[in-house]
Tab-separated table of C-alpha atoms and ligand atoms in Angstrom:
chain	number	residue	atom	x	y	z
A	1	MET	CA	224.197	-22.073	-24.211
A	2	GLU	CA	223.826	-25.077	-22.038
A	3	ARG	CA	221.599	-24.501	-19.053
A	4	ARG	CA	224.128	-25.889	-16.611
A	5	TYR	CA	226.557	-23.041	-17.442
A	6	MET	CA	224.008	-20.390	-16.480
A	7	PRO	CA	224.929	-20.252	-12.762
A	8	VAL	CA	228.621	-19.800	-13.720
A	9	VAL	CA	227.837	-16.918	-16.080
A	10	ILE	CA	225.603	-15.237	-13.504
A	11	PHE	CA	228.254	-15.794	-10.864
A	12	LEU	CA	231.041	-14.265	-12.993
A	13	ALA	CA	228.846	-11.367	-14.115
A	14	ALA	CA	227.912	-10.587	-10.510
A	15	ILE	CA	231.569	-10.577	-9.465
A	16	THR	CA	232.549	-8.365	-12.417
A	17	VAL	CA	229.788	-5.883	-11.634
A	18	GLY	CA	230.807	-6.008	-7.976
A	19	ILE	CA	234.420	-5.179	-8.849
A	20	ILE	CA	233.411	-2.357	-11.151
A	21	ILE	CA	231.175	-0.865	-8.436
A	22	MET	CA	233.972	-1.215	-5.880
A	23	VAL	CA	236.572	0.543	-8.058
A	24	VAL	CA	234.151	3.273	-9.125
A	25	ILE	CA	233.156	3.964	-5.526
A	26	SER	CA	236.784	4.079	-4.353
A	27	VAL	CA	237.661	6.451	-7.188
A	28	VAL	CA	234.720	8.767	-6.562
A	29	GLN	CA	235.000	8.603	-2.783
A	30	ASN	CA	238.705	9.450	-2.641
A	31	LYS	CA	239.132	11.631	-5.703
A	32	PRO	CA	240.912	14.833	-4.636
A	33	LEU	CA	238.795	17.762	-5.705
A	34	TYR	CA	241.564	19.438	-7.679
A	35	GLN	CA	239.258	22.028	-9.154
A	36	LYS	CA	238.781	23.596	-5.709
A	37	TYR	CA	241.655	26.039	-5.371
A	38	LYS	CA	242.252	28.639	-2.730
A	39	TYR	CA	244.306	31.791	-3.219
A	40	GLY	CA	246.505	34.223	-1.311
A	41	ILE	CA	248.145	37.519	-2.312
A	42	VAL	CA	251.429	38.907	-0.951
A	43	LEU	CA	252.910	42.253	-1.974
A	44	ASP	CA	256.688	42.463	-1.687
A	45	ALA	CA	257.325	46.173	-1.184
A	46	GLY	CA	261.082	46.200	-1.749
A	47	SER	CA	263.431	49.166	-1.768
A	48	SER	CA	263.635	49.280	-5.558
A	49	HIS	CA	260.203	48.056	-6.630
A	50	THR	CA	257.004	46.310	-5.521
A	51	SER	CA	255.905	42.896	-6.807
A	52	VAL	CA	252.515	41.279	-6.315
A	53	PHE	CA	252.528	37.494	-5.912
A	54	ILE	CA	249.393	35.368	-6.257
A	55	TYR	CA	249.617	31.883	-4.755
A	56	GLU	CA	247.188	29.011	-5.192
A	57	TRP	CA	246.740	25.610	-3.570
A	58	PRO	CA	244.223	22.755	-3.658
A	59	ALA	CA	241.750	23.437	-0.850
A	60	GLU	CA	241.898	19.949	0.706
A	61	LYS	CA	245.669	19.700	0.791
A	62	GLU	CA	246.685	22.974	2.304
A	63	ASN	CA	248.692	21.446	5.124
A	64	ASN	CA	250.820	19.215	2.932
A	65	THR	CA	254.324	20.279	2.039
A	66	GLY	CA	254.966	21.672	-1.444
A	67	MET	CA	251.294	22.189	-2.334
A	68	VAL	CA	251.221	26.000	-2.568
A	69	GLN	CA	252.375	27.339	-5.919
A	70	GLN	CA	252.883	30.723	-7.440
A	71	LYS	CA	250.086	31.326	-9.946
A	72	HIS	CA	250.948	34.816	-11.126
A	73	THR	CA	253.235	37.790	-10.483
A	74	CYS	CA	252.827	41.418	-11.377
A	75	ASN	CA	255.548	44.052	-11.199
A	76	VAL	CA	254.240	47.407	-10.032
A	77	LYS	CA	255.335	50.173	-12.376
A	78	GLY	CA	257.749	52.749	-10.986
A	79	LYS	CA	260.008	52.635	-7.935
A	80	GLY	CA	259.497	51.133	-4.486
A	81	ILE	CA	256.914	52.559	-2.046
A	82	SER	CA	259.627	54.289	0.021
A	83	SER	CA	260.269	56.605	-2.948
A	84	TYR	CA	256.805	58.148	-2.377
A	85	SER	CA	257.764	59.836	0.916
A	86	ALA	CA	257.014	63.289	-0.516
A	87	ASN	CA	253.776	62.113	-2.138
A	88	PRO	CA	252.314	59.284	0.008
A	89	GLN	CA	249.054	59.008	-2.011
A	90	GLY	CA	251.138	57.990	-4.985
A	91	ALA	CA	252.254	54.835	-3.150
A	92	GLY	CA	248.705	53.472	-2.829
A	93	ALA	CA	247.773	54.526	-6.358
A	94	SER	CA	250.816	52.733	-7.795
A	95	LEU	CA	249.359	49.365	-6.706
A	96	GLN	CA	246.091	49.715	-8.621
A	97	GLU	CA	247.130	48.151	-11.917
A	98	CYS	CA	248.513	44.978	-10.349
A	99	MET	CA	245.633	44.661	-7.877
A	100	ASN	CA	243.112	44.916	-10.713
A	101	GLU	CA	245.031	42.183	-12.459
A	102	ALA	CA	244.741	40.073	-9.283
A	103	LYS	CA	240.951	40.539	-9.432
A	104	GLN	CA	240.996	39.081	-12.937
A	105	LYS	CA	243.263	36.159	-12.075
A	106	ILE	CA	241.378	34.939	-8.988
A	107	PRO	CA	237.836	33.528	-9.453
A	108	ALA	CA	235.306	36.087	-8.142
A	109	HIS	CA	233.651	33.688	-5.663
A	110	ARG	CA	237.031	33.275	-3.927
A	111	HIS	CA	237.729	37.021	-3.532
A	112	PRO	CA	236.229	37.526	-0.032
A	113	GLU	CA	238.258	34.672	1.482
A	114	THR	CA	241.556	35.518	-0.294
A	115	PRO	CA	244.001	37.074	2.199
A	116	VAL	CA	246.149	40.054	1.104
A	117	TYR	CA	249.377	40.896	2.932
A	118	LEU	CA	251.869	43.661	2.212
A	119	GLY	CA	255.364	43.384	3.641
A	120	ALA	CA	257.807	46.247	3.210
A	121	THR	CA	261.536	45.629	3.524
A	122	ALA	CA	264.739	47.644	3.775
A	123	GLY	CA	263.704	50.720	1.763
A	124	MET	CA	260.930	51.396	4.284
A	125	ARG	CA	263.227	50.517	7.222
A	126	LEU	CA	265.542	53.276	6.011
A	127	LEU	CA	262.683	55.739	5.484
A	128	ARG	CA	261.414	54.995	9.027
A	129	MET	CA	264.899	55.815	10.374
A	130	GLU	CA	265.026	59.015	8.356
A	131	ASN	CA	261.438	60.211	8.735
A	132	GLU	CA	259.060	58.074	10.777
A	133	GLU	CA	256.058	60.271	9.995
A	134	ALA	CA	256.592	59.892	6.248
A	135	SER	CA	256.957	56.104	6.519
A	136	LYS	CA	253.630	55.913	8.425
A	137	LYS	CA	251.903	57.965	5.748
A	138	VAL	CA	253.199	55.709	3.004
A	139	LEU	CA	251.998	52.590	4.882
A	140	ASP	CA	248.578	54.214	5.501
A	141	SER	CA	248.324	55.009	1.825
A	142	VAL	CA	249.050	51.443	0.655
A	143	ALA	CA	246.718	50.061	3.354
A	144	LEU	CA	243.869	52.311	2.185
A	145	SER	CA	244.444	51.238	-1.403
A	146	LEU	CA	244.500	47.494	-0.560
A	147	LYS	CA	241.314	47.757	1.554
A	148	SER	CA	239.418	49.028	-1.483
A	149	TYR	CA	239.623	45.595	-3.160
A	150	PRO	CA	237.172	42.727	-2.557
A	151	PHE	CA	239.864	40.577	-0.913
A	152	SER	CA	240.420	39.920	2.783
A	153	TYR	CA	242.925	42.634	3.811
A	154	GLN	CA	245.338	41.301	6.437
A	155	GLY	CA	247.711	44.202	6.994
A	156	ALA	CA	250.557	46.269	5.554
A	157	ARG	CA	253.701	46.495	7.669
A	158	ILE	CA	257.463	46.777	7.647
A	159	ILE	CA	258.797	43.282	8.290
A	160	SER	CA	261.956	42.824	10.336
A	161	GLY	CA	265.267	41.683	8.875
A	162	GLN	CA	264.959	38.419	10.871
A	163	GLU	CA	261.535	37.747	9.353
A	164	GLU	CA	262.844	38.514	5.880
A	165	GLY	CA	265.701	36.036	6.336
A	166	ALA	CA	263.691	33.307	8.069
A	167	PHE	CA	260.749	33.385	5.643
A	168	GLY	CA	263.145	33.261	2.680
A	169	TRP	CA	264.614	30.118	4.252
A	170	ILE	CA	261.148	28.607	4.758
A	171	THR	CA	260.247	29.380	1.123
A	172	VAL	CA	263.243	27.642	-0.428
A	173	ASN	CA	262.964	24.621	1.853
A	174	TYR	CA	259.188	24.320	1.413
A	175	LEU	CA	259.579	24.477	-2.364
A	176	SER	CA	262.467	21.966	-2.388
A	177	GLU	CA	260.321	19.672	-0.203
A	178	ASN	CA	263.113	19.427	2.367
A	179	LEU	CA	260.921	19.982	5.394
A	180	ARG	CA	259.477	16.507	5.938
A	181	LYS	CA	262.570	14.592	4.926
A	182	PRO	CA	265.608	13.696	7.023
A	183	THR	CA	267.870	15.178	4.291
A	184	GLY	CA	269.578	18.489	5.024
A	185	THR	CA	268.056	21.895	4.468
A	186	LEU	CA	269.092	24.618	2.039
A	187	GLY	CA	270.565	27.852	3.398
A	188	ALA	CA	269.098	31.084	2.009
A	189	LEU	CA	271.049	34.061	0.657
A	190	ASP	CA	268.934	37.052	-0.378
A	191	LEU	CA	270.448	40.202	-1.879
A	192	GLY	CA	268.151	43.204	-2.204
A	193	GLY	CA	268.813	46.804	-3.075
A	194	ALA	CA	268.999	48.026	0.527
A	195	SER	CA	269.634	44.940	2.666
A	196	THR	CA	270.956	41.400	2.402
A	197	GLN	CA	270.088	38.295	4.416
A	198	ILE	CA	271.914	35.077	5.293
A	199	THR	CA	270.003	32.205	6.937
A	200	PHE	CA	271.042	28.588	7.544
A	201	VAL	CA	271.069	25.712	10.019
A	202	PRO	CA	274.555	25.949	11.556
A	203	GLN	CA	276.632	23.198	13.082
A	204	GLN	CA	277.924	25.439	15.857
A	205	LYS	CA	276.132	27.075	18.764
A	206	ILE	CA	274.461	30.418	17.998
A	207	GLU	CA	276.191	32.874	20.357
A	208	SER	CA	273.845	35.854	19.969
A	209	SER	CA	270.091	35.605	20.566
A	210	ASP	CA	269.382	38.275	17.912
A	211	ASN	CA	270.600	35.849	15.264
A	212	SER	CA	268.700	32.796	16.425
A	213	ILE	CA	265.246	31.699	15.356
A	214	ASP	CA	263.449	28.419	16.090
A	215	PHE	CA	260.700	26.706	14.129
A	216	ARG	CA	258.843	23.463	14.611
A	217	LEU	CA	257.615	22.378	11.189
A	218	TYR	CA	255.981	19.043	10.266
A	219	GLY	CA	257.215	17.512	13.517
A	220	ASN	CA	260.868	18.610	13.157
A	221	ASN	CA	262.704	21.297	15.117
A	222	TYR	CA	264.845	23.788	13.182
A	223	HIS	CA	267.345	26.005	14.941
A	224	LEU	CA	268.275	28.726	12.422
A	225	TYR	CA	271.002	31.312	12.260
A	226	THR	CA	269.849	34.476	10.470
A	227	HIS	CA	271.145	37.985	9.939
A	228	SER	CA	270.007	40.906	7.834
A	229	PHE	CA	272.555	43.616	7.023
A	230	LEU	CA	270.777	46.925	6.529
A	231	CYS	CA	272.631	49.146	3.995
A	232	TYR	CA	274.348	46.099	2.459
A	233	GLY	CA	271.903	45.548	-0.398
A	234	LYS	CA	273.667	46.213	-3.690
A	235	ASP	CA	272.280	49.741	-4.284
A	236	GLN	CA	273.103	51.007	-0.790
A	237	ALA	CA	276.472	49.228	-0.842
A	238	LEU	CA	277.313	51.168	-4.018
A	239	LYS	CA	276.548	54.401	-2.162
A	240	LEU	CA	278.624	53.257	0.834
A	241	SER	CA	281.523	52.431	-1.418
A	242	MET	CA	281.279	55.609	-3.507
A	243	GLY	CA	280.886	57.651	-0.320
A	244	LYS	CA	284.124	56.240	1.043
A	245	LYS	CA	285.942	57.010	-2.222
A	246	LEU	CA	284.426	60.515	-2.380
A	247	GLU	CA	285.575	61.311	1.145
A	248	SER	CA	289.152	60.836	0.108
A	249	THR	CA	288.851	62.692	-3.212
A	250	LEU	CA	286.618	65.666	-2.310
A	251	LYS	CA	289.641	67.830	-1.688
A	252	THR	CA	290.887	67.454	-5.249
A	253	ASP	CA	289.755	70.014	-7.768
A	254	PRO	CA	288.038	69.621	-10.187
A	255	ILE	CA	286.307	66.813	-8.346
A	256	GLU	CA	286.691	63.584	-10.191
A	257	LEU	CA	285.786	60.225	-8.693
A	258	ARG	CA	288.091	57.741	-10.398
A	259	ASP	CA	286.228	54.467	-9.816
A	260	PRO	CA	287.829	51.051	-10.549
A	261	CYS	CA	284.357	49.411	-10.345
A	262	PHE	CA	283.113	51.139	-13.519
A	263	HIS	CA	284.223	50.458	-17.093
A	264	PRO	CA	287.060	52.395	-18.748
A	265	GLY	CA	285.556	55.188	-20.823
A	266	TYR	CA	282.563	55.584	-18.460
A	267	LYS	CA	282.106	59.235	-17.522
A	268	VAL	CA	278.940	60.584	-15.843
A	269	PRO	CA	278.361	63.879	-13.982
A	270	ARG	CA	276.777	63.389	-10.550
A	271	THR	CA	276.020	65.418	-7.451
A	272	VAL	CA	277.403	64.645	-4.016
A	273	PRO	CA	273.917	64.438	-2.388
A	274	ASP	CA	273.079	61.633	-4.871
A	275	VAL	CA	275.509	59.519	-2.892
A	276	PHE	CA	274.852	60.912	0.588
A	277	ASN	CA	271.039	61.012	0.490
A	278	THR	CA	270.566	57.912	2.652
A	279	PRO	CA	270.888	57.115	6.370
A	280	CYS	CA	273.456	54.479	5.312
A	281	THR	CA	276.019	57.203	4.561
A	282	LYS	CA	274.812	59.674	7.176
A	283	GLU	CA	278.082	59.898	9.067
A	284	LEU	CA	279.761	61.215	5.949
A	285	LYS	CA	279.412	64.965	5.546
A	286	LEU	CA	277.060	66.332	2.932
A	287	ALA	CA	278.272	68.892	0.431
A	288	ASN	CA	276.221	70.181	-2.447
A	289	GLU	CA	278.823	69.739	-5.100
A	290	ASN	CA	279.045	68.146	-8.469
A	291	PHE	CA	281.612	65.579	-9.444
A	292	LEU	CA	282.524	63.528	-12.436
A	293	HIS	CA	282.202	59.762	-12.007
A	294	VAL	CA	284.966	58.250	-14.115
A	295	GLY	CA	285.411	54.503	-14.728
A	296	LEU	CA	288.815	52.791	-14.549
A	297	GLY	CA	287.787	49.161	-15.047
A	298	ASN	CA	290.194	47.494	-12.648
A	299	TRP	CA	288.680	44.488	-10.913
A	300	SER	CA	291.298	43.922	-8.200
A	301	GLN	CA	291.339	47.618	-7.243
A	302	CYS	CA	287.541	47.513	-7.239
A	303	GLN	CA	287.585	44.587	-4.818
A	304	GLN	CA	290.073	46.462	-2.610
A	305	SER	CA	287.735	49.464	-2.500
A	306	ILE	CA	284.703	47.300	-1.690
A	307	ARG	CA	286.561	45.582	1.178
A	308	LYS	CA	286.598	48.967	2.914
A	309	VAL	CA	282.817	48.832	3.504
A	310	PHE	CA	283.211	45.648	5.583
A	311	ASN	CA	284.609	46.209	9.051
A	312	THR	CA	286.370	42.979	9.981
A	313	SER	CA	288.475	44.372	12.826
A	314	ILE	CA	285.852	44.105	15.584
A	315	CYS	CA	284.313	40.909	16.946
A	316	SER	CA	283.210	40.091	20.474
A	317	TYR	CA	282.197	36.500	19.634
A	318	SER	CA	284.206	33.403	18.691
A	319	LYS	CA	283.778	34.410	15.042
A	320	CYS	CA	282.078	37.130	13.013
A	321	SER	CA	281.087	37.872	9.451
A	322	PHE	CA	281.678	41.658	9.518
A	323	ASN	CA	280.718	44.794	11.460
A	324	GLY	CA	280.945	42.780	14.693
A	325	VAL	CA	278.060	40.490	13.749
A	326	PHE	CA	278.292	36.910	15.029
A	327	GLN	CA	278.221	34.238	12.329
A	328	PRO	CA	278.946	30.511	12.629
A	329	SER	CA	280.830	28.852	9.719
A	330	VAL	CA	278.616	28.504	6.676
A	331	TYR	CA	277.361	24.931	6.435
A	332	GLY	CA	275.569	22.925	3.736
A	333	ASP	CA	274.122	23.986	0.398
A	334	PHE	CA	272.792	27.480	-0.177
A	335	GLY	CA	270.257	28.974	-2.561
A	336	ALA	CA	271.304	32.526	-3.559
A	337	PHE	CA	268.378	34.450	-5.006
A	338	SER	CA	267.053	37.951	-5.913
A	339	ALA	CA	269.929	40.218	-6.965
A	340	PHE	CA	272.481	37.432	-6.315
A	341	PHE	CA	270.805	35.630	-9.198
A	342	PHE	CA	269.995	38.634	-11.427
A	343	VAL	CA	273.586	39.887	-11.435
A	344	MET	CA	275.411	36.553	-11.716
A	345	ASP	CA	272.974	35.271	-14.341
A	346	PHE	CA	273.361	38.423	-16.462
A	347	LEU	CA	277.144	37.919	-16.452
A	348	ASN	CA	276.886	34.148	-17.029
A	349	LEU	CA	278.737	33.483	-13.785
A	350	THR	CA	276.381	31.036	-12.083
A	351	SER	CA	278.265	27.789	-12.622
A	352	ASP	CA	282.036	28.373	-12.599
A	353	SER	CA	284.633	27.796	-9.888
A	354	LEU	CA	285.481	30.794	-7.726
A	355	ALA	CA	288.835	31.296	-9.526
A	356	THR	CA	287.228	31.205	-13.003
A	357	THR	CA	284.433	33.514	-11.848
A	358	LYS	CA	287.054	36.068	-10.737
A	359	GLU	CA	288.984	35.793	-14.018
A	360	LYS	CA	285.866	36.255	-16.134
A	361	LEU	CA	284.679	39.152	-14.006
A	362	ALA	CA	288.078	40.881	-14.207
A	363	ALA	CA	287.893	40.656	-18.020
A	364	TYR	CA	284.322	42.016	-17.994
A	365	CYS	CA	285.196	44.973	-15.739
A	366	SER	CA	288.110	45.996	-17.958
A	367	THR	CA	285.951	45.943	-21.122
A	368	PRO	CA	285.498	49.512	-22.455
A	369	TRP	CA	282.127	51.091	-21.659
A	370	GLU	CA	281.479	51.775	-25.340
A	371	LYS	CA	281.773	48.082	-26.151
A	372	ILE	CA	279.509	47.068	-23.240
A	373	VAL	CA	276.824	49.508	-24.451
A	374	GLY	CA	277.237	48.202	-28.016
A	375	ASN	CA	276.732	44.619	-26.818
A	376	HIS	CA	273.600	45.489	-24.820
A	377	PRO	CA	271.872	48.361	-26.620
A	378	LYS	CA	268.483	47.623	-25.051
A	379	ILE	CA	269.499	47.617	-21.388
A	380	ASP	CA	269.070	50.777	-19.327
A	381	GLN	CA	272.589	52.264	-19.030
A	382	LYS	CA	272.216	52.941	-15.320
A	383	TYR	CA	271.749	49.206	-14.633
A	384	LEU	CA	274.262	48.166	-17.283
A	385	SER	CA	276.990	50.348	-15.792
A	386	GLU	CA	276.596	48.782	-12.327
A	387	TYR	CA	277.075	45.059	-13.090
A	388	CYS	CA	280.858	45.160	-12.610
A	389	PHE	CA	280.426	46.763	-9.194
A	390	SER	CA	277.501	44.502	-8.224
A	391	ALA	CA	279.230	41.236	-9.140
A	392	THR	CA	282.470	42.295	-7.430
A	393	TYR	CA	280.398	43.263	-4.386
A	394	ILE	CA	278.680	39.839	-4.442
A	395	LEU	CA	282.021	37.982	-4.551
A	396	THR	CA	283.462	40.137	-1.774
A	397	LEU	CA	280.357	39.767	0.409
A	398	LEU	CA	280.317	35.987	-0.012
A	399	GLU	CA	284.066	35.439	0.373
A	400	ASP	CA	285.301	38.146	2.759
A	401	GLY	CA	281.965	38.780	4.485
A	402	TYR	CA	280.311	35.369	4.909
A	403	LYS	CA	283.597	33.406	4.591
A	404	PHE	CA	282.733	31.127	1.683
A	405	THR	CA	285.906	29.656	0.166
A	406	SER	CA	286.938	28.199	-3.188
A	407	ASN	CA	286.131	24.772	-1.666
A	408	ASN	CA	282.510	25.438	-0.781
A	409	TRP	CA	281.795	27.941	-3.589
A	410	LYS	CA	280.100	25.085	-5.497
A	411	ASP	CA	277.601	24.740	-2.621
A	412	ILE	CA	276.089	28.084	-3.620
A	413	ARG	CA	273.331	27.673	-6.194
A	414	PHE	CA	272.255	30.859	-7.900
A	415	ILE	CA	268.512	30.429	-8.329
A	416	LYS	CA	265.539	32.496	-9.390
A	417	LYS	CA	262.762	29.964	-9.061
A	418	ILE	CA	262.139	26.529	-7.621
A	419	GLY	CA	259.514	24.885	-9.815
A	420	ASP	CA	257.162	27.671	-10.847
A	421	SER	CA	257.595	29.759	-7.701
A	422	ASP	CA	260.100	32.560	-7.090
A	423	ALA	CA	262.587	32.165	-4.259
A	424	GLY	CA	262.024	35.033	-1.792
A	425	TRP	CA	260.448	35.750	1.577
A	426	THR	CA	256.839	36.215	0.383
A	427	LEU	CA	255.726	32.571	0.162
A	428	GLY	CA	257.161	31.696	3.585
A	429	TYR	CA	255.472	34.792	5.026
A	430	MET	CA	252.067	33.718	3.724
A	431	LEU	CA	252.519	30.070	4.764
A	432	ASN	CA	253.323	31.253	8.275
A	433	LEU	CA	250.478	33.770	8.605
A	434	THR	CA	247.863	31.364	7.252
A	435	ASN	CA	249.184	28.528	9.489
A	436	MET	CA	249.690	26.387	6.441
A	437	ILE	CA	252.799	24.701	7.820
A	438	PRO	CA	251.651	22.661	10.835
A	439	ALA	CA	254.043	22.133	13.749
A	440	GLU	CA	253.274	18.420	13.724
A	441	ALA	CA	253.280	16.196	10.651
A	442	PRO	CA	249.686	15.688	9.482
A	443	ASP	CA	248.498	12.051	9.284
A	444	MET	CA	249.152	10.688	5.855
A	445	PRO	CA	247.133	7.945	4.124
A	446	LEU	CA	248.885	4.563	4.001
A	447	MET	CA	249.658	4.918	0.313
A	448	PRO	CA	249.305	7.638	-2.299
A	449	TYR	CA	245.955	7.947	-4.021
A	450	GLY	CA	247.019	6.494	-7.388
A	451	GLY	CA	248.677	3.570	-5.638
A	452	TYR	CA	245.526	2.959	-3.611
A	453	VAL	CA	243.256	2.741	-6.678
A	454	THR	CA	245.712	0.486	-8.530
A	455	PHE	CA	246.013	-1.712	-5.472
A	456	MET	CA	242.228	-2.006	-5.107
A	457	PHE	CA	241.838	-2.879	-8.775
A	458	PHE	CA	244.472	-5.584	-8.881
A	459	PHE	CA	243.398	-7.010	-5.545
A	460	ALA	CA	239.810	-7.329	-6.814
A	461	LEU	CA	241.104	-8.914	-10.030
A	462	LEU	CA	243.109	-11.393	-7.977
A	463	ILE	CA	240.014	-12.389	-5.999
A	464	LEU	CA	238.137	-12.895	-9.268
A	465	VAL	CA	240.841	-15.144	-10.703
A	466	LEU	CA	241.068	-17.116	-7.469
A	467	LEU	CA	237.307	-17.616	-7.372
A	468	LEU	CA	237.381	-18.770	-10.973
A	469	LEU	CA	240.179	-21.226	-10.231
A	470	VAL	CA	238.325	-22.548	-7.187
A	471	TYR	CA	235.185	-22.942	-9.268
A	472	LEU	CA	237.007	-24.784	-12.084
A	473	TYR	CA	238.750	-27.009	-9.592
A	474	PHE	CA	235.498	-28.010	-7.892
A	475	ARG	CA	233.750	-28.575	-11.251
A	476	ARG	CA	236.522	-30.924	-12.348
A	477	SER	CA	236.588	-32.815	-9.104
A	478	THR	CA	232.755	-33.169	-9.153
A	479	ARG	CA	232.931	-34.548	-12.717
A	480	THR	CA	235.692	-36.983	-11.807
A	481	ALA	CA	233.652	-38.054	-8.801
A	482	GLN	CA	230.587	-38.539	-11.028
A	483	LYS	CA	232.676	-40.611	-13.503
A	484	ASP	CA	233.956	-42.756	-10.645
A	485	ILE	CA	230.383	-43.407	-9.506
A	486	ILE	CA	229.369	-44.449	-13.039
B	1	CDP	N1	265.319	41.967	-12.864
B	1	CDP	C1	265.867	42.519	-11.784
B	1	CDP	C2	265.065	42.878	-10.688
B	1	CDP	C3	265.675	43.430	-9.577
B	1	CDP	N2	267.008	43.657	-9.544
B	1	CDP	C4	267.663	44.230	-8.369
B	1	CDP	O1	267.367	43.416	-7.241
B	1	CDP	C5	267.302	44.238	-6.079
B	1	CDP	C6	265.947	43.991	-5.445
B	1	CDP	O2	265.924	44.637	-4.241
B	1	CDP	P1	264.572	44.961	-3.470
B	1	CDP	O3	263.813	46.013	-4.195
B	1	CDP	O4	263.867	43.691	-3.192
B	1	CDP	O5	265.176	45.623	-2.165
B	1	CDP	P2	265.195	45.171	-0.624
B	1	CDP	O6	264.094	45.922	0.029
B	1	CDP	O7	264.995	43.696	-0.586
B	1	CDP	O8	266.540	45.561	-0.128
B	1	CDP	C7	267.490	45.680	-6.536
B	1	CDP	O9	268.837	46.031	-6.357
B	1	CDP	C8	267.153	45.610	-8.023
B	1	CDP	O10	267.819	46.603	-8.771
B	1	CDP	C9	267.781	43.298	-10.620
B	1	CDP	O11	269.007	43.473	-10.583
B	1	CDP	N3	267.200	42.737	-11.740
B	2	CA	CA1	263.841	42.064	-1.558
């Protein structure tokens, strides 16, 4: 190589090394430490069963929207904790299997800093109404059990219906990444076994303070309408509805409850206290008698009978849903989860118009019980027998109760999960209690990380090319100058 080229080679090499060092440093300096995850555990102690949710999020990004994800769920075997009122120790013991699983799923060095919350919903609200002492014992028992694990125990309590509704709303909007954008939010419809919640941002004024809840999240104010109807979860609603029918048939002998919400050919002996063993039906008199529950399979009669559990004749506000509860007109899109999803998904009714949904459901309800059992031999007959009632209840609640119409029926999305995380109140509850949703928007870097590295690389490359061009230009002009001199 000619000697005179040496400075150019050294010059280019130095620039190349410089660029490499610059890019490497920017990558190392700004690389998010994705391997550092934090964890949180929430137990959803529902009326029918308890589920344990494990959430995880990258440690450095905990205040960004959409970063917390569901890592694992575990369904506790057996019924909900409220079913242990006669044997409170059993409630705590029932959690052991899932909590041991949580110990396996979360890295041991994170255990002491991992918060554990238990929130009990409508089943425990009902038990507290019925027998406060027993509900305390059950909560003490689950608390004692949770404290025996190496996690950071943060409490076991009965959450209010407003919390249940509002945190369900936060969950679905956090997961859909609606909270930092100017786009609208998603209303939340949650159907449990013992209560049901409706939560959305209304267009009209909220006339009752009980139904109003305000949040400031990521710099935006949200003024939410929420209501939780105790006794209007699908299992308690079935008791309400059967109770009403029983009242009018108890005089007949032999007692036969001819029920349009059950399939033709369905015939099951039951006892009257089975239906009246809840505070939801307490005003109805209790008689220790047996009756035969007989299915008729008539959808429109079923809907008529269900309408009787909604009192729409009283309202002291400008408008009401039912039972004198204020509700502004439903507005915007809604996510309908938990039993709304389970029931409608089982019947393949999640994507039809309201009219088609009714037609299909009417055909399903009138299908003989024998045929239904034949089509689903593996499903527990208790659950299988209730789908006609449950779906008819869902339609009646949404249409007659909440006042959805055939026009805005399509705005209801029946969902189980958003991404990998279940829709439900638990995620919102944890985000709130760990202060993971800041009131003000956190400062964001100018551009996303990947964009930043790419930008740095191409900018450095551009400088290199420019320098090279400048060098070549000067070399040529020097040569021309030298020629001119010669
Ligand atoms: N795979 C599943 C799980 C639950 N479910 C029902 O979903 C409801 C869940 O209610 P829950 O136990 O959360 O009760 P609440 O305390 O929320 O009222 C119950 O009626 C269950 O029977 C279902 O239909 N299918
Ligand atoms: Ca629930």
